[in-house]
Coordinates of N, CA and C in Angstrom, one line a residue:
M20 N -185.7 145.0 95.7 CA -186.5 143.8 95.7 C -185.9 142.8 96.6
E21 N -186.6 142.1 97.4 CA -186.1 141.1 98.3 C -185.7 139.8 97.6
E22 N -184.6 139.3 97.9 CA -184.2 138.0 97.3 C -185.1 136.9 97.6
Q23 N -185.5 136.2 96.6 CA -186.4 135.0 96.8 C -185.6 133.8 97.0
K24 N -185.9 133.0 98.0 CA -185.2 131.8 98.2 C -186.1 130.6 97.9
I25 N -185.5 129.7 97.1 CA -186.2 128.5 96.7 C -185.6 127.3 97.5
P26 N -186.4 126.6 98.3 CA -185.8 125.4 99.0 C -185.5 124.3 97.9
I27 N -184.4 123.7 98.0 CA -183.9 122.7 97.1 C -183.8 121.4 97.9
E28 N -184.5 120.3 97.4 CA -184.4 119.0 98.1 C -183.4 118.1 97.3
I29 N -182.7 117.3 98.0 CA -181.8 116.3 97.4 C -181.9 115.0 98.2
D30 N -182.1 113.9 97.5 CA -182.2 112.6 98.1 C -180.8 112.0 98.4
N31 N -180.8 111.0 99.3 CA -179.5 110.5 99.8 C -178.6 110.0 98.6
Q32 N -179.2 109.3 97.7 CA -178.5 108.7 96.6 C -177.8 109.8 95.7
T33 N -178.6 110.8 95.4 CA -178.1 111.9 94.6 C -177.0 112.7 95.4
A34 N -177.2 112.9 96.7 CA -176.3 113.6 97.5 C -174.9 112.9 97.6
G35 N -174.9 111.6 97.4 CA -173.6 110.9 97.4 C -172.8 111.2 96.2
G36 N -173.4 111.7 95.1 CA -172.6 112.0 93.9 C -172.1 110.8 93.1
V37 N -171.6 111.0 92.0 CA -171.0 110.0 91.2 C -169.6 110.5 90.7
Y38 N -168.7 109.6 90.4 CA -167.4 109.9 89.9 C -167.4 109.9 88.4
S39 N -166.7 110.9 87.8 CA -166.6 110.9 86.4 C -165.1 111.3 86.0
N40 N -164.5 110.5 85.1 CA -163.2 110.8 84.6 C -163.2 111.1 83.1
V41 N -164.4 111.1 82.5 CA -164.6 111.4 81.1 C -166.0 112.2 81.0
A42 N -166.0 113.2 80.2 CA -167.3 113.9 79.8 C -167.4 114.0 78.3
V43 N -168.6 113.7 77.9 CA -168.9 113.8 76.4 C -170.0 114.8 76.3
I44 N -169.7 115.9 75.5 CA -170.7 117.0 75.4 C -171.1 117.0 73.9
S45 N -172.4 117.1 73.7 CA -173.0 117.2 72.4 C -174.1 118.3 72.5
H46 N -174.5 118.8 71.3 CA -175.5 119.8 71.3 C -176.3 119.8 70.0
S47 N -177.5 120.4 70.1 CA -178.4 120.6 69.0 C -178.7 122.1 69.0
E48 N -179.5 122.6 68.2 CA -179.9 124.0 68.2 C -180.6 124.4 69.5
N49 N -181.2 123.5 70.2 CA -182.0 123.8 71.4 C -181.5 123.3 72.7
E50 N -180.5 122.5 72.7 CA -180.0 121.9 74.0 C -178.6 121.4 73.9
F51 N -178.0 121.3 75.1 CA -176.7 120.7 75.3 C -176.9 119.5 76.1
T52 N -176.2 118.4 75.8 CA -176.2 117.2 76.5 C -174.8 116.9 77.0
L53 N -174.7 116.7 78.4 CA -173.5 116.4 79.0 C -173.6 115.0 79.6
D54 N -172.8 114.1 79.1 CA -172.7 112.7 79.7 C -171.4 112.6 80.5
F55 N -171.6 112.3 81.8 CA -170.5 112.1 82.7 C -170.3 110.6 82.9
I56 N -169.1 110.2 82.5 CA -168.7 108.8 82.3 C -167.6 108.4 83.3
F57 N -167.7 107.2 83.9 CA -166.6 106.6 84.6 C -166.0 105.5 83.6
A58 N -164.8 105.8 83.1 CA -164.2 104.9 82.1 C -163.1 104.2 82.8
Q59 N -163.2 102.8 82.8 CA -162.2 102.0 83.3 C -162.0 100.9 82.2
P60 N -161.1 101.0 81.3 CA -161.0 100.1 80.2 C -161.0 98.7 80.7
P61 N -161.7 97.8 80.0 CA -162.1 98.0 78.6 C -163.4 98.6 78.3
K62 N -164.1 99.1 79.4 CA -165.4 99.7 79.1 C -165.6 100.9 80.0
G63 N -166.7 101.6 79.8 CA -167.1 102.8 80.6 C -168.6 102.7 80.8
K64 N -169.0 103.6 81.8 CA -170.5 103.6 82.1 C -170.9 105.1 82.3
V65 N -171.9 105.5 81.6 CA -172.5 106.8 81.8 C -173.2 106.8 83.2
N66 N -172.6 107.6 84.1 CA -173.2 107.7 85.5 C -174.2 108.8 85.6
A67 N -174.2 109.8 84.8 CA -175.1 110.9 84.8 C -175.2 111.5 83.4
R68 N -176.4 112.0 83.1 CA -176.6 112.7 81.8 C -177.4 114.0 82.2
V69 N -176.9 115.1 81.8 CA -177.6 116.4 82.0 C -177.9 117.0 80.7
I70 N -179.2 117.3 80.5 CA -179.6 118.0 79.3 C -180.1 119.4 79.7
T71 N -179.6 120.4 79.0 CA -179.9 121.8 79.4 C -179.9 122.7 78.2
S72 N -180.5 123.9 78.5 CA -180.6 124.9 77.4 C -179.2 125.5 77.1
P73 N -179.1 126.1 75.9 CA -177.8 126.7 75.6 C -177.5 127.9 76.5
S74 N -178.5 128.7 76.9 CA -178.2 129.8 77.8 C -177.8 129.3 79.2
H75 N -178.4 128.2 79.7 CA -177.9 127.7 81.0 C -176.5 127.0 80.8
A76 N -176.2 126.4 79.7 CA -174.9 125.8 79.5 C -173.8 126.9 79.6
K77 N -174.2 128.1 79.0 CA -173.2 129.2 79.0 C -173.0 129.7 80.5
R78 N -174.1 129.8 81.3 CA -174.0 130.2 82.7 C -173.2 129.2 83.4
L79 N -173.4 127.9 83.1 CA -172.6 126.8 83.8 C -171.1 127.0 83.5
L80 N -170.8 127.3 82.2 CA -169.4 127.5 81.8 C -168.8 128.6 82.6
K81 N -169.5 129.7 82.8 CA -169.0 130.9 83.5 C -168.8 130.5 85.0
A82 N -169.8 129.8 85.6 CA -169.7 129.4 87.0 C -168.5 128.5 87.2
L83 N -168.2 127.6 86.3 CA -167.1 126.7 86.4 C -165.8 127.4 86.3
Q84 N -165.7 128.4 85.3 CA -164.5 129.2 85.2 C -164.2 130.0 86.4
N85 N -165.3 130.6 87.0 CA -165.1 131.4 88.3 C -164.6 130.5 89.4
N86 N -165.2 129.3 89.5 CA -164.8 128.4 90.6 C -163.4 127.9 90.4
I87 N -162.9 127.6 89.2 CA -161.5 127.2 88.9 C -160.6 128.3 89.3
E88 N -160.9 129.6 89.0 CA -160.1 130.7 89.3 C -160.0 130.8 90.9
M89 N -161.1 130.7 91.6 CA -161.0 130.7 93.1 C -160.2 129.6 93.6
F90 N -160.4 128.4 93.1 CA -159.6 127.2 93.5 C -158.1 127.5 93.4
E91 N -157.7 128.0 92.2 CA -156.3 128.2 91.9 C -155.7 129.3 92.7
K92 N -156.5 130.3 93.1 CA -156.0 131.3 94.0 C -155.7 130.8 95.4
K93 N -156.6 129.8 95.8 CA -156.4 129.3 97.1 C -155.4 128.1 97.2
F94 N -155.4 127.3 96.1 CA -154.6 126.0 96.2 C -153.4 126.0 95.2
G95 N -153.4 127.0 94.3 CA -152.3 126.9 93.2 C -152.9 126.4 91.9
A96 N -152.1 126.6 90.9 CA -152.5 126.2 89.5 C -152.8 124.7 89.4
I97 N -153.9 124.4 88.7 CA -154.2 123.0 88.4 C -153.4 122.5 87.3
K98 N -152.6 121.4 87.5 CA -151.8 120.9 86.4 C -152.7 120.2 85.4
E99 N -152.6 120.6 84.2 CA -153.4 119.9 83.2 C -152.9 118.6 82.8
A100 N -153.8 117.6 82.8 CA -153.4 116.2 82.4 C -153.2 116.2 80.9
P101 N -152.3 115.3 80.5 CA -152.1 115.1 79.1 C -153.4 114.6 78.4
E102 N -153.6 115.0 77.1 CA -154.7 114.6 76.4 C -154.8 113.0 76.3
P103 N -155.9 112.4 76.6 CA -156.0 111.0 76.5 C -155.9 110.6 75.1
P104 N -155.5 109.3 74.8 CA -155.5 108.9 73.4 C -156.9 108.9 72.8
K105 N -156.9 109.3 71.6 CA -158.2 109.3 70.9 C -158.8 107.9 70.7
M106 N -160.0 107.8 71.1 CA -160.7 106.5 71.0 C -162.1 106.7 70.7
G107 N -162.7 105.8 69.9 CA -164.1 105.9 69.6 C -165.0 105.6 70.8
I108 N -166.1 106.3 70.9 CA -167.0 106.0 72.0 C -168.3 105.5 71.4
E109 N -168.8 104.4 71.9 CA -170.0 103.8 71.4 C -171.0 103.6 72.5
F110 N -172.2 104.2 72.4 CA -173.2 104.1 73.5 C -174.0 102.9 73.2
S111 N -174.3 102.1 74.3 CA -175.2 101.0 74.2 C -176.2 101.1 75.4
K112 N -177.4 100.7 75.1 CA -178.4 100.7 76.2 C -178.6 99.3 76.7
N113 N -178.8 99.2 78.0 CA -179.0 97.8 78.6 C -180.5 97.5 78.5

């Protein structure tokens, strides 16, 4: 069977990406929610929220694991940062 190609569009703002130094992940029976946050005390801001199915979350995990392995083969082991201090996170809407 011939591989089907799907054209993907991306606007300039999205193509620029956002920086995240904190991720908060939650889930329900039907979905995973990933909040990507830029935290600069005394506050932080959610720059992106991705909501996805459990099966896609699992595929995402595998893809991230594979990419980390490829990165480390090319550039060496990634040094793990120390665990940040535990702090409460409170979401507020503007």
